[in-house]
CSV table of C-alpha atoms in Angstrom, one decimal:
chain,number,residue,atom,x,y,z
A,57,UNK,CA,-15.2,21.5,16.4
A,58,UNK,CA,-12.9,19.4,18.5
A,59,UNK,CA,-9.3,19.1,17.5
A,60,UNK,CA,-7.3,16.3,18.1
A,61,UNK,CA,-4.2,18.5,18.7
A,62,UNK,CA,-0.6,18.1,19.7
A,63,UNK,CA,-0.4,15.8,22.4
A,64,UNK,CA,-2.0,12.9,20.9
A,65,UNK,CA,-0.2,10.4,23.5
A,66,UNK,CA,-2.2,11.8,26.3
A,67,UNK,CA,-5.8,12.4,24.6
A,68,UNK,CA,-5.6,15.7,25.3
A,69,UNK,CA,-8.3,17.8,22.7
A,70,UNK,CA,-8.9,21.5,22.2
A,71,UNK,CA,-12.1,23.2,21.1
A,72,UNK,CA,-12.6,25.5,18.2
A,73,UNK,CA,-10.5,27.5,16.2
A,74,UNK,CA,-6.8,29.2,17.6
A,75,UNK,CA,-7.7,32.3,18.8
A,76,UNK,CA,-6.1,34.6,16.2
A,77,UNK,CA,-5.8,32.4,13.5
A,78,UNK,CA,-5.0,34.5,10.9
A,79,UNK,CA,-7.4,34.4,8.0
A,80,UNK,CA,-7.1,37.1,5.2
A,81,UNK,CA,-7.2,35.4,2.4
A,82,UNK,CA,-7.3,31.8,3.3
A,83,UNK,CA,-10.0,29.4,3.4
A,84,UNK,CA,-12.5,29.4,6.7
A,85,UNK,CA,-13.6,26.2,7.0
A,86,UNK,CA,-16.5,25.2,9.3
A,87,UNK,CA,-16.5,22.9,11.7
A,88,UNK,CA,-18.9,22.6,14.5
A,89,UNK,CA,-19.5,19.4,15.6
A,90,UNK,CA,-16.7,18.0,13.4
A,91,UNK,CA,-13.6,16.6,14.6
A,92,UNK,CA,-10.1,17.8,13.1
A,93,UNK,CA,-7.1,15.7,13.4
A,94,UNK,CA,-3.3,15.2,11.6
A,95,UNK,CA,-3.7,13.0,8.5
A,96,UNK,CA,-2.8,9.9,8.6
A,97,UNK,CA,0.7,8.7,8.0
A,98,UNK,CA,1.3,5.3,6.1
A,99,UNK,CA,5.3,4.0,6.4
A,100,UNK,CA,4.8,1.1,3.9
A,101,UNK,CA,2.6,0.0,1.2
A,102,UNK,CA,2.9,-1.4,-2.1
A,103,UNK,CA,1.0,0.8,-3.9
A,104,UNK,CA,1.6,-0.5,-6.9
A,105,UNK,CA,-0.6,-3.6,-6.5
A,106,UNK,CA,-3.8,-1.3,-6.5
A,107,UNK,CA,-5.7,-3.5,-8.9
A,108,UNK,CA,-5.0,-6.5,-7.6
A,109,UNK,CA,-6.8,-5.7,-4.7
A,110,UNK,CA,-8.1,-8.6,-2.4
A,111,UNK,CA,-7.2,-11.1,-5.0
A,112,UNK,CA,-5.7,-13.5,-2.7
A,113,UNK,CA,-8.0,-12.7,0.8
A,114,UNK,CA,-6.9,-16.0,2.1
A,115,UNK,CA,-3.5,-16.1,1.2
A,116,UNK,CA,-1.9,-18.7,4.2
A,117,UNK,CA,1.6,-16.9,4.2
A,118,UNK,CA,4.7,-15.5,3.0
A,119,UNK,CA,5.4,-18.2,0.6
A,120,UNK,CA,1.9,-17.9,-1.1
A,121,UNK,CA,1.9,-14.3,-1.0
A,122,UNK,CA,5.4,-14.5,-2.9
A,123,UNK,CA,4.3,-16.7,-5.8
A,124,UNK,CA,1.4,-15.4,-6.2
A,125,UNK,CA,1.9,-11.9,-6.4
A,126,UNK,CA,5.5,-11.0,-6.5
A,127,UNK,CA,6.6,-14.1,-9.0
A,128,UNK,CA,3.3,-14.5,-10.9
A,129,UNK,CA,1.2,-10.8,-11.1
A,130,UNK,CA,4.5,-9.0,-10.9
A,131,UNK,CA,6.6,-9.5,-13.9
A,132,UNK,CA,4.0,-8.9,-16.2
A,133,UNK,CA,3.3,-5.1,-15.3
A,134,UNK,CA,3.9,-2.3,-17.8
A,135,UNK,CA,4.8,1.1,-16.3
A,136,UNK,CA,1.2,2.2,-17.4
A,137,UNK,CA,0.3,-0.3,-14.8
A,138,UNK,CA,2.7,0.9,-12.6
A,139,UNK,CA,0.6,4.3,-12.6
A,140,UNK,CA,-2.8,3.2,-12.3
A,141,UNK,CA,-2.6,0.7,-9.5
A,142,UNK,CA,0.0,3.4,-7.6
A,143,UNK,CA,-3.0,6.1,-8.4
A,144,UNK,CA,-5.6,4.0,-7.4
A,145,UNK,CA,-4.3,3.2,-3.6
A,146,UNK,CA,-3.1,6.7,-3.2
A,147,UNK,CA,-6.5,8.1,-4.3
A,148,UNK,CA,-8.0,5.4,-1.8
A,149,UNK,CA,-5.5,6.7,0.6
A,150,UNK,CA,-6.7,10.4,0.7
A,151,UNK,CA,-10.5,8.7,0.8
A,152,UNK,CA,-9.2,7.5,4.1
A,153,UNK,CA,-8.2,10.8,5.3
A,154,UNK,CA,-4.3,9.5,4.8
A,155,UNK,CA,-2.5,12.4,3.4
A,156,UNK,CA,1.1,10.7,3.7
A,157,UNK,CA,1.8,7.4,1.9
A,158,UNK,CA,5.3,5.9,1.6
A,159,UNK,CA,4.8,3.7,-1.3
A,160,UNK,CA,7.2,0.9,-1.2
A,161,UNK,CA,8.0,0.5,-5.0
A,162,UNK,CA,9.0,-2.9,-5.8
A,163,UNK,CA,8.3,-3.7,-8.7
A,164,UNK,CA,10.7,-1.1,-10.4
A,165,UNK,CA,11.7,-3.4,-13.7
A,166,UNK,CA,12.8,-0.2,-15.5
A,167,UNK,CA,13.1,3.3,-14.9
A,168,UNK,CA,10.0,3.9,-16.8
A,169,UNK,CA,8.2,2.0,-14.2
A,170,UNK,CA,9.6,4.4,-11.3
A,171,UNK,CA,8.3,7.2,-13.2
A,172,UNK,CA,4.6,5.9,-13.7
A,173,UNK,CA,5.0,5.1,-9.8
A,174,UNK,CA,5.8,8.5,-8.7
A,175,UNK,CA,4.3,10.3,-11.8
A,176,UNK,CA,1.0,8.4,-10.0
A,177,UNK,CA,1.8,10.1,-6.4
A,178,UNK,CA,1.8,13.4,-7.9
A,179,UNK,CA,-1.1,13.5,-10.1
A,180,UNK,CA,-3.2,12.5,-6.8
A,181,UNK,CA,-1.9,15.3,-4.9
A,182,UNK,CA,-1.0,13.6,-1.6
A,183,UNK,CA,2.2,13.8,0.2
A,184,UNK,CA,4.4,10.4,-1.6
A,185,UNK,CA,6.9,8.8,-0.6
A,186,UNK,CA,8.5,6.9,-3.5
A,187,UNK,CA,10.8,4.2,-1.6
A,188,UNK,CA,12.2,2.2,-5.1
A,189,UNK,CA,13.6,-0.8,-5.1
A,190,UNK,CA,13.9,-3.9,-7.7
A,191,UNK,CA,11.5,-6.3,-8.2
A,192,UNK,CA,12.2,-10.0,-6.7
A,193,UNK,CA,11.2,-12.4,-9.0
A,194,UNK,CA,11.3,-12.3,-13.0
A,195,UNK,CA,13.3,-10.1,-15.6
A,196,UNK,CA,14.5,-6.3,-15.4
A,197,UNK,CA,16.8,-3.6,-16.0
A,198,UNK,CA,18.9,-4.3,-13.4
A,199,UNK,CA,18.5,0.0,-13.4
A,200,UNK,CA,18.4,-0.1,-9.3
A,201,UNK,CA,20.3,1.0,-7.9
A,202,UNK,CA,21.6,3.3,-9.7
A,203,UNK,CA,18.7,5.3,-11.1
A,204,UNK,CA,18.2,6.2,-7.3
A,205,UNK,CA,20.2,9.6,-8.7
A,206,UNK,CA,18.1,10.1,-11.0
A,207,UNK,CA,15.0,10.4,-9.5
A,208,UNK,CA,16.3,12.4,-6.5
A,209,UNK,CA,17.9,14.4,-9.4
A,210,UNK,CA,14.5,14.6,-11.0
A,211,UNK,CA,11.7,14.8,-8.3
A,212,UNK,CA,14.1,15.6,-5.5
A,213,UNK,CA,13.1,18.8,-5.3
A,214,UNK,CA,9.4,18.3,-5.6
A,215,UNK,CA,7.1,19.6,-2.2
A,216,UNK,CA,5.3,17.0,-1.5
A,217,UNK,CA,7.4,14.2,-3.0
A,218,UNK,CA,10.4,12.2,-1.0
A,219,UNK,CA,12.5,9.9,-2.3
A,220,UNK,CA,13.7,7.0,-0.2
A,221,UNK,CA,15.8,3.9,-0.7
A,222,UNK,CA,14.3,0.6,-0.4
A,223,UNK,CA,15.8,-3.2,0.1
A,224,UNK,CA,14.9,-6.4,1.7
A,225,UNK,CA,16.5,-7.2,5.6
A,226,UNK,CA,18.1,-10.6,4.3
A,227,UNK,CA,19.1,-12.3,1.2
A,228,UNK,CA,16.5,-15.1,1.7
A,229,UNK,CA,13.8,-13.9,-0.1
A,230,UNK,CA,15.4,-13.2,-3.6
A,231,UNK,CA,19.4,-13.0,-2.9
A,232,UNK,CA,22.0,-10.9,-2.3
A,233,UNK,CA,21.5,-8.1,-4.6
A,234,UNK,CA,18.3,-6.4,-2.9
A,235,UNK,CA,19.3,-7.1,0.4
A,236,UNK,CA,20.7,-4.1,3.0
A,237,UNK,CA,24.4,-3.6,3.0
A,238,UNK,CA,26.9,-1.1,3.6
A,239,UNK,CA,27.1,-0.5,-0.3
A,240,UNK,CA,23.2,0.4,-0.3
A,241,UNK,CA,23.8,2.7,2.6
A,242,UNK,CA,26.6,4.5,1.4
A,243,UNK,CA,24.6,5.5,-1.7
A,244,UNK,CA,21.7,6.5,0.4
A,245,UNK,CA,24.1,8.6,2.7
A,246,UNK,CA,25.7,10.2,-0.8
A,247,UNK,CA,21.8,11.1,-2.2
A,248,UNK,CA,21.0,12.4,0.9
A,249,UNK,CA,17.8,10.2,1.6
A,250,UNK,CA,16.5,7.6,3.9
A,251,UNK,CA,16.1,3.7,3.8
A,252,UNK,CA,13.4,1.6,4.4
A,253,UNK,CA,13.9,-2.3,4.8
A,254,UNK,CA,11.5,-5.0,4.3
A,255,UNK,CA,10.9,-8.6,5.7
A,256,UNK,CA,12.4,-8.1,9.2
A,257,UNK,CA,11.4,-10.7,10.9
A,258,UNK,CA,12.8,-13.6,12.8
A,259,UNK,CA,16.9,-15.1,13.7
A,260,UNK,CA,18.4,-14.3,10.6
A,261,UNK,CA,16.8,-10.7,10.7
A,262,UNK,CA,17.8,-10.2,14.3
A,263,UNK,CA,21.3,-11.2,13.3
A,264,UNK,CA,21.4,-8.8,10.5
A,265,UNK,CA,20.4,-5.9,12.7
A,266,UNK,CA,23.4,-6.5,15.4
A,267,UNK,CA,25.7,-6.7,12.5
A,268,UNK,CA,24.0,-3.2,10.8
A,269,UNK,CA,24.3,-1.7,14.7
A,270,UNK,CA,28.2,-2.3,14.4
A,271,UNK,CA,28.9,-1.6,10.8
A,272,UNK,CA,26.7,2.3,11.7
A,273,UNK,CA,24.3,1.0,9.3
A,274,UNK,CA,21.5,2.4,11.5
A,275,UNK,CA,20.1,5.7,12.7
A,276,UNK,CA,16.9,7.6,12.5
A,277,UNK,CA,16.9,7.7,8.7
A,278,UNK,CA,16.4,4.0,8.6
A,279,UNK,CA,13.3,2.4,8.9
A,280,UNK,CA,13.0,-1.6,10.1
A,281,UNK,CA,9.5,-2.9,8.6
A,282,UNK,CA,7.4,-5.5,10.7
A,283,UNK,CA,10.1,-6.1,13.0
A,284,UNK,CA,8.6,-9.5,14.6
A,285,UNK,CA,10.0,-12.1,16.1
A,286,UNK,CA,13.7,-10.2,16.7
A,287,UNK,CA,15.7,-10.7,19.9
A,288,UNK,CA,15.9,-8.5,22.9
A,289,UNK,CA,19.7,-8.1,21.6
A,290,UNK,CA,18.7,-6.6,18.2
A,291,UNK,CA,15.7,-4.3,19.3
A,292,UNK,CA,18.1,-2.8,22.3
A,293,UNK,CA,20.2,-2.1,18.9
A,294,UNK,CA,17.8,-0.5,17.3
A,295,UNK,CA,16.7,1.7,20.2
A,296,UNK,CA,20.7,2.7,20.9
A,297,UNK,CA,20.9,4.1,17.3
A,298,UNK,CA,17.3,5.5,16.9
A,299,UNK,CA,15.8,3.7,14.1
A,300,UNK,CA,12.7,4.0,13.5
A,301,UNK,CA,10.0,1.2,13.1
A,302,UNK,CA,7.1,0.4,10.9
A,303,UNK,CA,4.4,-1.8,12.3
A,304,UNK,CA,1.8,-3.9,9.9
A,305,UNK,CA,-1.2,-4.4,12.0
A,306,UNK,CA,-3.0,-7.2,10.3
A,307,UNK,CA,-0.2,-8.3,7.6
A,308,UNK,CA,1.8,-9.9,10.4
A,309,UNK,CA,-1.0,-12.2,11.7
A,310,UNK,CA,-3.0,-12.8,8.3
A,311,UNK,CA,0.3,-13.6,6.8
A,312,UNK,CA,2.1,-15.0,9.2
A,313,UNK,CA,5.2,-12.9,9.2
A,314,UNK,CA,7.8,-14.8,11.8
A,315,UNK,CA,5.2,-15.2,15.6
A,316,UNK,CA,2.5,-13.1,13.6
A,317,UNK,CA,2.0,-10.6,16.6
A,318,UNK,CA,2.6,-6.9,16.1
A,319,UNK,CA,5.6,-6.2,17.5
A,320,UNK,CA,4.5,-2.9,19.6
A,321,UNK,CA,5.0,-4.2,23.1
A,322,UNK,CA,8.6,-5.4,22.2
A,323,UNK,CA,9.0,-1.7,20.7
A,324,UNK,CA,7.5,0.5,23.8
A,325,UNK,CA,9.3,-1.8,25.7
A,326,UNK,CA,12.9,-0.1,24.0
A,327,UNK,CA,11.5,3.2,24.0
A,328,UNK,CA,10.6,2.9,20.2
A,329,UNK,CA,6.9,4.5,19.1
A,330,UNK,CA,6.3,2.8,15.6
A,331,UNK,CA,4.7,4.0,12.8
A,332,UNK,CA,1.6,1.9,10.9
A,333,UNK,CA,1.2,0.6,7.7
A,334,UNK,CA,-1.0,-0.9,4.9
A,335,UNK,CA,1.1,-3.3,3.0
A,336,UNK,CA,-0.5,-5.2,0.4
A,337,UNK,CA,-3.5,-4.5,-0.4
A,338,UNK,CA,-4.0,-7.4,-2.4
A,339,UNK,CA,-5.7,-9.7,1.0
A,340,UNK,CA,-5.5,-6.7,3.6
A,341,UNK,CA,-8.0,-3.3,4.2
A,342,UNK,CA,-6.7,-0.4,2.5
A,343,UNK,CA,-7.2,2.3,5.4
A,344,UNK,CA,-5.7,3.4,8.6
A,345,UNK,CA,-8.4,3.2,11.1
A,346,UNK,CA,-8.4,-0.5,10.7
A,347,UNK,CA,-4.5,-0.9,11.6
A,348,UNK,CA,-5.4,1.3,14.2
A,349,UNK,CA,-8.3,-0.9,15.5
A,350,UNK,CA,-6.3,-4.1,14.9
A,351,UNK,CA,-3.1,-3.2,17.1
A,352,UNK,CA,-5.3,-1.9,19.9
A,353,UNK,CA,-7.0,-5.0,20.1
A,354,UNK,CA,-4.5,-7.1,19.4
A,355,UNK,CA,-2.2,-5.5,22.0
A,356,UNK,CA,-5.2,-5.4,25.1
A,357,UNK,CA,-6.0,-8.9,24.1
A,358,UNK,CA,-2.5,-10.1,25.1
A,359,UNK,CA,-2.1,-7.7,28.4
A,360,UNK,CA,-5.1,-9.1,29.4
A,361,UNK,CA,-4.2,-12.6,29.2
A,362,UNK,CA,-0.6,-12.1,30.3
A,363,UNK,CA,-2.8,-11.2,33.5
A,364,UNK,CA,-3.6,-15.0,33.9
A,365,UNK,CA,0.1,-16.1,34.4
A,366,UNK,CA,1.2,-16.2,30.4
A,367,UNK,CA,3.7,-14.0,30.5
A,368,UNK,CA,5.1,-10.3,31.2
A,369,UNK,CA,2.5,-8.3,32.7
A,370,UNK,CA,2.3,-5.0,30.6
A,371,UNK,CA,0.5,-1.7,30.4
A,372,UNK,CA,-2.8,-1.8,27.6
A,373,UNK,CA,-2.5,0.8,24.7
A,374,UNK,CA,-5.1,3.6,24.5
A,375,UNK,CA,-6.8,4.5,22.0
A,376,UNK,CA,-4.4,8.4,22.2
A,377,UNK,CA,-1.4,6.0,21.6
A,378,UNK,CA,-2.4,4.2,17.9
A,379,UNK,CA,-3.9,7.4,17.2
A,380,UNK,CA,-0.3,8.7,17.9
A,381,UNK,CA,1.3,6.1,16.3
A,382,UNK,CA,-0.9,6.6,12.9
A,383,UNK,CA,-0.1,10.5,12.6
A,384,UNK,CA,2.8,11.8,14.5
A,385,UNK,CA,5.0,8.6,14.7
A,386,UNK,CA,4.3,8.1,11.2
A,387,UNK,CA,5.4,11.3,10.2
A,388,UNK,CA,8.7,10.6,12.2
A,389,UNK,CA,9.1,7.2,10.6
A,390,UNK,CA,8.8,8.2,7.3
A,391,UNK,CA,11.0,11.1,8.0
A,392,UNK,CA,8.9,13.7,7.6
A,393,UNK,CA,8.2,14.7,11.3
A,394,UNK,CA,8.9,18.1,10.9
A,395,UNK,CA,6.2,18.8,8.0
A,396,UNK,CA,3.3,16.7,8.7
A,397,UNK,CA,1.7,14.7,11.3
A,398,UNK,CA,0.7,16.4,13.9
A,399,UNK,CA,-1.7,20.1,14.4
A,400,UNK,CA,1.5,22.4,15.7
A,401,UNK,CA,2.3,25.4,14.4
A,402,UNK,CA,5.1,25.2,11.5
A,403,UNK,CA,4.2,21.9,10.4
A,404,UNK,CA,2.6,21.5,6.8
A,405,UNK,CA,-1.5,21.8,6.6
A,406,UNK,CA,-2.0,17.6,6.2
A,407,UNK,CA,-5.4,17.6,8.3
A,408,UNK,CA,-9.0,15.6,7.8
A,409,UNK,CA,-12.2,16.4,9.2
A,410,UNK,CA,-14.4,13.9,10.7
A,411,UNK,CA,-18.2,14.7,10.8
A,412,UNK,CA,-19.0,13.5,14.5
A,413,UNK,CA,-22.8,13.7,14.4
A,414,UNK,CA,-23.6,10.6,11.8
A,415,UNK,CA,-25.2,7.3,12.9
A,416,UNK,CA,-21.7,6.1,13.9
A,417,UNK,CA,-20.2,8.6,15.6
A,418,UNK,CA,-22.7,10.8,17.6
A,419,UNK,CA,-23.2,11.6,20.3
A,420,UNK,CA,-19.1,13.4,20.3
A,421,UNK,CA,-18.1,12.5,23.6
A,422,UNK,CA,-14.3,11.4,23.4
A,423,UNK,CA,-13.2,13.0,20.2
A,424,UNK,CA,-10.6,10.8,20.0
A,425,UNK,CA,-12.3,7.4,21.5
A,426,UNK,CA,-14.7,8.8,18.4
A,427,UNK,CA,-11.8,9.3,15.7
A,428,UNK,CA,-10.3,5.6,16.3
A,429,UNK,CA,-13.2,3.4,17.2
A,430,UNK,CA,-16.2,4.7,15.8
A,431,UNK,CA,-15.7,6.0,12.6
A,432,UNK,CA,-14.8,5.1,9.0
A,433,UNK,CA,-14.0,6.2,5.8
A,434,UNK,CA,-17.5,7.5,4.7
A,435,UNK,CA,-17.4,10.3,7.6
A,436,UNK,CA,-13.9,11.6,7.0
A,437,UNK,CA,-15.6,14.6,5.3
A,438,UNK,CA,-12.4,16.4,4.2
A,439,UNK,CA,-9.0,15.8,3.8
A,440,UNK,CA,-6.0,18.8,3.2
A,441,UNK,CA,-2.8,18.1,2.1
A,442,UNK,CA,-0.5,20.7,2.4
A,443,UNK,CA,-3.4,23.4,2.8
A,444,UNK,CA,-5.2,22.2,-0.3
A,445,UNK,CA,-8.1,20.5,-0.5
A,446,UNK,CA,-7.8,16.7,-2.0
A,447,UNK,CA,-11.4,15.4,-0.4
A,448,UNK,CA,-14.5,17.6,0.2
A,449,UNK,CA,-18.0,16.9,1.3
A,450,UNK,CA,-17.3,13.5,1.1
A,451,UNK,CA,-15.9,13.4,-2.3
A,452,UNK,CA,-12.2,13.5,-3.7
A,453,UNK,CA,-11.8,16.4,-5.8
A,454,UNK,CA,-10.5,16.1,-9.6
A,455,UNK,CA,-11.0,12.7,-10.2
A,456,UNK,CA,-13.1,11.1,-13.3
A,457,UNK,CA,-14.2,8.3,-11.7
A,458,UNK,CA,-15.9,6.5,-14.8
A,459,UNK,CA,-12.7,7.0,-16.4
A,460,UNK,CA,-10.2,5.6,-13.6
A,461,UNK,CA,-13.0,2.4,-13.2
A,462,UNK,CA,-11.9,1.6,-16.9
A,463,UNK,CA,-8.4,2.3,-16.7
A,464,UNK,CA,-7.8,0.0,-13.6
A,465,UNK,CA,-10.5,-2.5,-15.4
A,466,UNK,CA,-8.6,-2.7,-18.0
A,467,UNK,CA,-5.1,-2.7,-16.4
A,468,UNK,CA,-6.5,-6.0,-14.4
A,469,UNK,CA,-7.5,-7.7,-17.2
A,470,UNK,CA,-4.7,-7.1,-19.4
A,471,UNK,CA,-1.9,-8.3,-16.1
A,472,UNK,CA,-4.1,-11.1,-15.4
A,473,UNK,CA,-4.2,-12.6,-19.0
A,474,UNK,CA,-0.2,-11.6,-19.5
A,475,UNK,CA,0.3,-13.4,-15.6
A,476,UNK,CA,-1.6,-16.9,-17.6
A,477,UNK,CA,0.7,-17.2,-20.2
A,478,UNK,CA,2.9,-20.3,-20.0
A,479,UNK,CA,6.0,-19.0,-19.5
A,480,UNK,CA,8.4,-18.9,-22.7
């Protein structure tokens, strides 16, 4: 087989096996002709909106996506709902050959609906991280963020579960309360876990950032989310203090987000390598290899025409570097780049094979041109999470598929007729 191996920047592959691999007592696995590479890493989804799936596919923008979703579906989710959509997109997730999801929670109206969230993660088997935060719109416990404790007090200690802190970049969206602050910070620094912020975009985000840089509200266990539209001033701060980026291929332009462009040029440009993410499912693909596709040719589509005098001329990715930035700088961005994301010896076992000798991908000759622009879910064969096998010949394991097709059925329905109601 040919692995996709540590220095994914560069395209570098190896052949084969490690010569003396131990193997008493493990698995041997076969893989001529296959290709085996890191699982994928996503920094950001909302899981949670698994049966809502492409709902809106049109959806013009922020605005829409936020009454629509966040102020009309939201509110009227039980925790049981809370577990089958989380299930469902992290079950779709390891279907993808993406064995790391962080799973931007929120819609966390009580703590029961954190535990169907995570409680989801961990009955899949993937590697979750559970990044809570309150809901925007409609009523709740006003239990965040405080129950933060709990659940590192709880699942803290779990081996393939994280815990993470999540908030908003400004109070614009839905006020003060789940915006980042130094309050928010200082809890996540006491619990010992990382931060991820959403909605950085634009001015008021750029603003925010310069003001985080000074208060030393930044730093490699914080993660900035979309990031477009932000000044030279505030990405220069974010490079000086190491944090760590999450790119959303094709929510930025099919939302609108700020410019819409994928900030990655304004991110290489500081020295930052992003990681990639989902979002919402509910109007974007579910999988990695599309973000991946997305960025590249977003990205060589404006090097290209900056060539004909319309700005900055600028190197073109490769297809080593989205590849990079979907396993290893994933990892790193979630936090996690010392267990997962890339095939070097110490890191966990988070691997997929790819078969490379289908209608789409033969004949193998760029293993990783192949991985990135040629292939899809249907050939990732297997997927390994932590040395265990979550997907095999084709199939994820230890799922009752007539079974979940009724549950998330039936969770649809049940939000969509409760979302109806005339409020009051």
């Amino acid at each position: 087989g040919a692995a996709v191996g540590t220095d994914l920047w560069s395209g570098a592959t190896t052949g084969g096996a490690r010569p003396g691999a131990a193997t008493e007592g493990a698995l041997v696995v076969d893989v001529t002709g296959d290709i085996v590479a890191p699982g994928f890493v996503d920094t950001h989804r909302h899981a949670w909106q698994g049966q809502l799936r492409r709902i809106t596919p049109d959806v013009d923008d922020l605005g829409a996506y936020l009454g629509t979703t966040l102020a009309g579906y939201a509110p009227a989710y039980t925790p049981e709902d809370m577990y089958v959509g989380t299930r469902l997109a992290a079950l779709t997730a390891l279907d993808c050959g993406i064995t790391c999801l962080l799973d931007f929670s929120h819609n966390s109206r009580s703590a029961a609906h954190s535990d169907g969230a995570v409680q989801a993660l961990l009955d899949t088997g993937i590697r979750g991280v559970h990044a809570a935060m309150g809901p925007h719109f409609g009523e709740w416990d006003r239990q965040w963020p405080a129950d933060l404790a709990r659940l590192v007090d709880r699942y803290g200690d779990h081996p393939l579960l994280t815990v993470r802190l999540a908030a908003l970049a400004t109070d614009e969206i839905a006020g003060p309360d789940l915006a980042y602050r130094p309050e928010l910070a200082r809890l996540a620094g006491e619990l010992g876990i990382g931060v991820s912020v959403d909605a950085v975009f634009g001015a008021t985000s750029s603003a925010a950032i310069l003001g985080w840089a000074r208060d030393n509200l930044l730093g490699p266990d914080v993660t900035l989310i979309h990031c477009t539209g932000l000044t030279g001033a505030a990405w220069r701060a974010m490079a000086d203090t190491g944090t760590t980026v999450s790119l959303a291929p094709t929510s930025e332009p099919q939302l609108g987000l700020e410019n819409a462009v994928p900030a990655v040029d304004e991110a290489l440009a500081v020295g930052i390598r992003p990681g990639l993410s989902i979002d919402v499912e509910v109007a974007l693909a579910s999988d990695m290899v599309t973000q991946m596709r997305a960025l590249y040719a977003i990205q060589r589509m404006r090097a290209v025409e900056a060539g004909y005098g319309s700005g900055p001329a600028r190197p073109r990715l490769r297809a080593a570097d989205v590849l990079d930035f979907a396993t290893r700088q994933g990892a790193r961005t979630n936090g996690l780049g010392d267990v997962t994301g890339s095939l070097t010896p110490g890191r966990q076992a988070d691997l997929l094979v790819v078969g490379a000798d289908e209608l789409n991908t033969m004949p193998l000759n760029d293993p990783v041109g192949t991985l990135v622009l040629g292939s899809d879910a249907r050939n990732v064969t297997a997927v390994f999470v932590a040395g265990q096998v979550r997907k095999w010949d084709g199939r994820v394991l230890d799922v009752d598929l007539d079974r979940l097709r009724a549950d998330v059925h039936r969770s649809r329905d049940r939000i969509l007729r409760a979302a109806a109601q005339p409020a009051g």
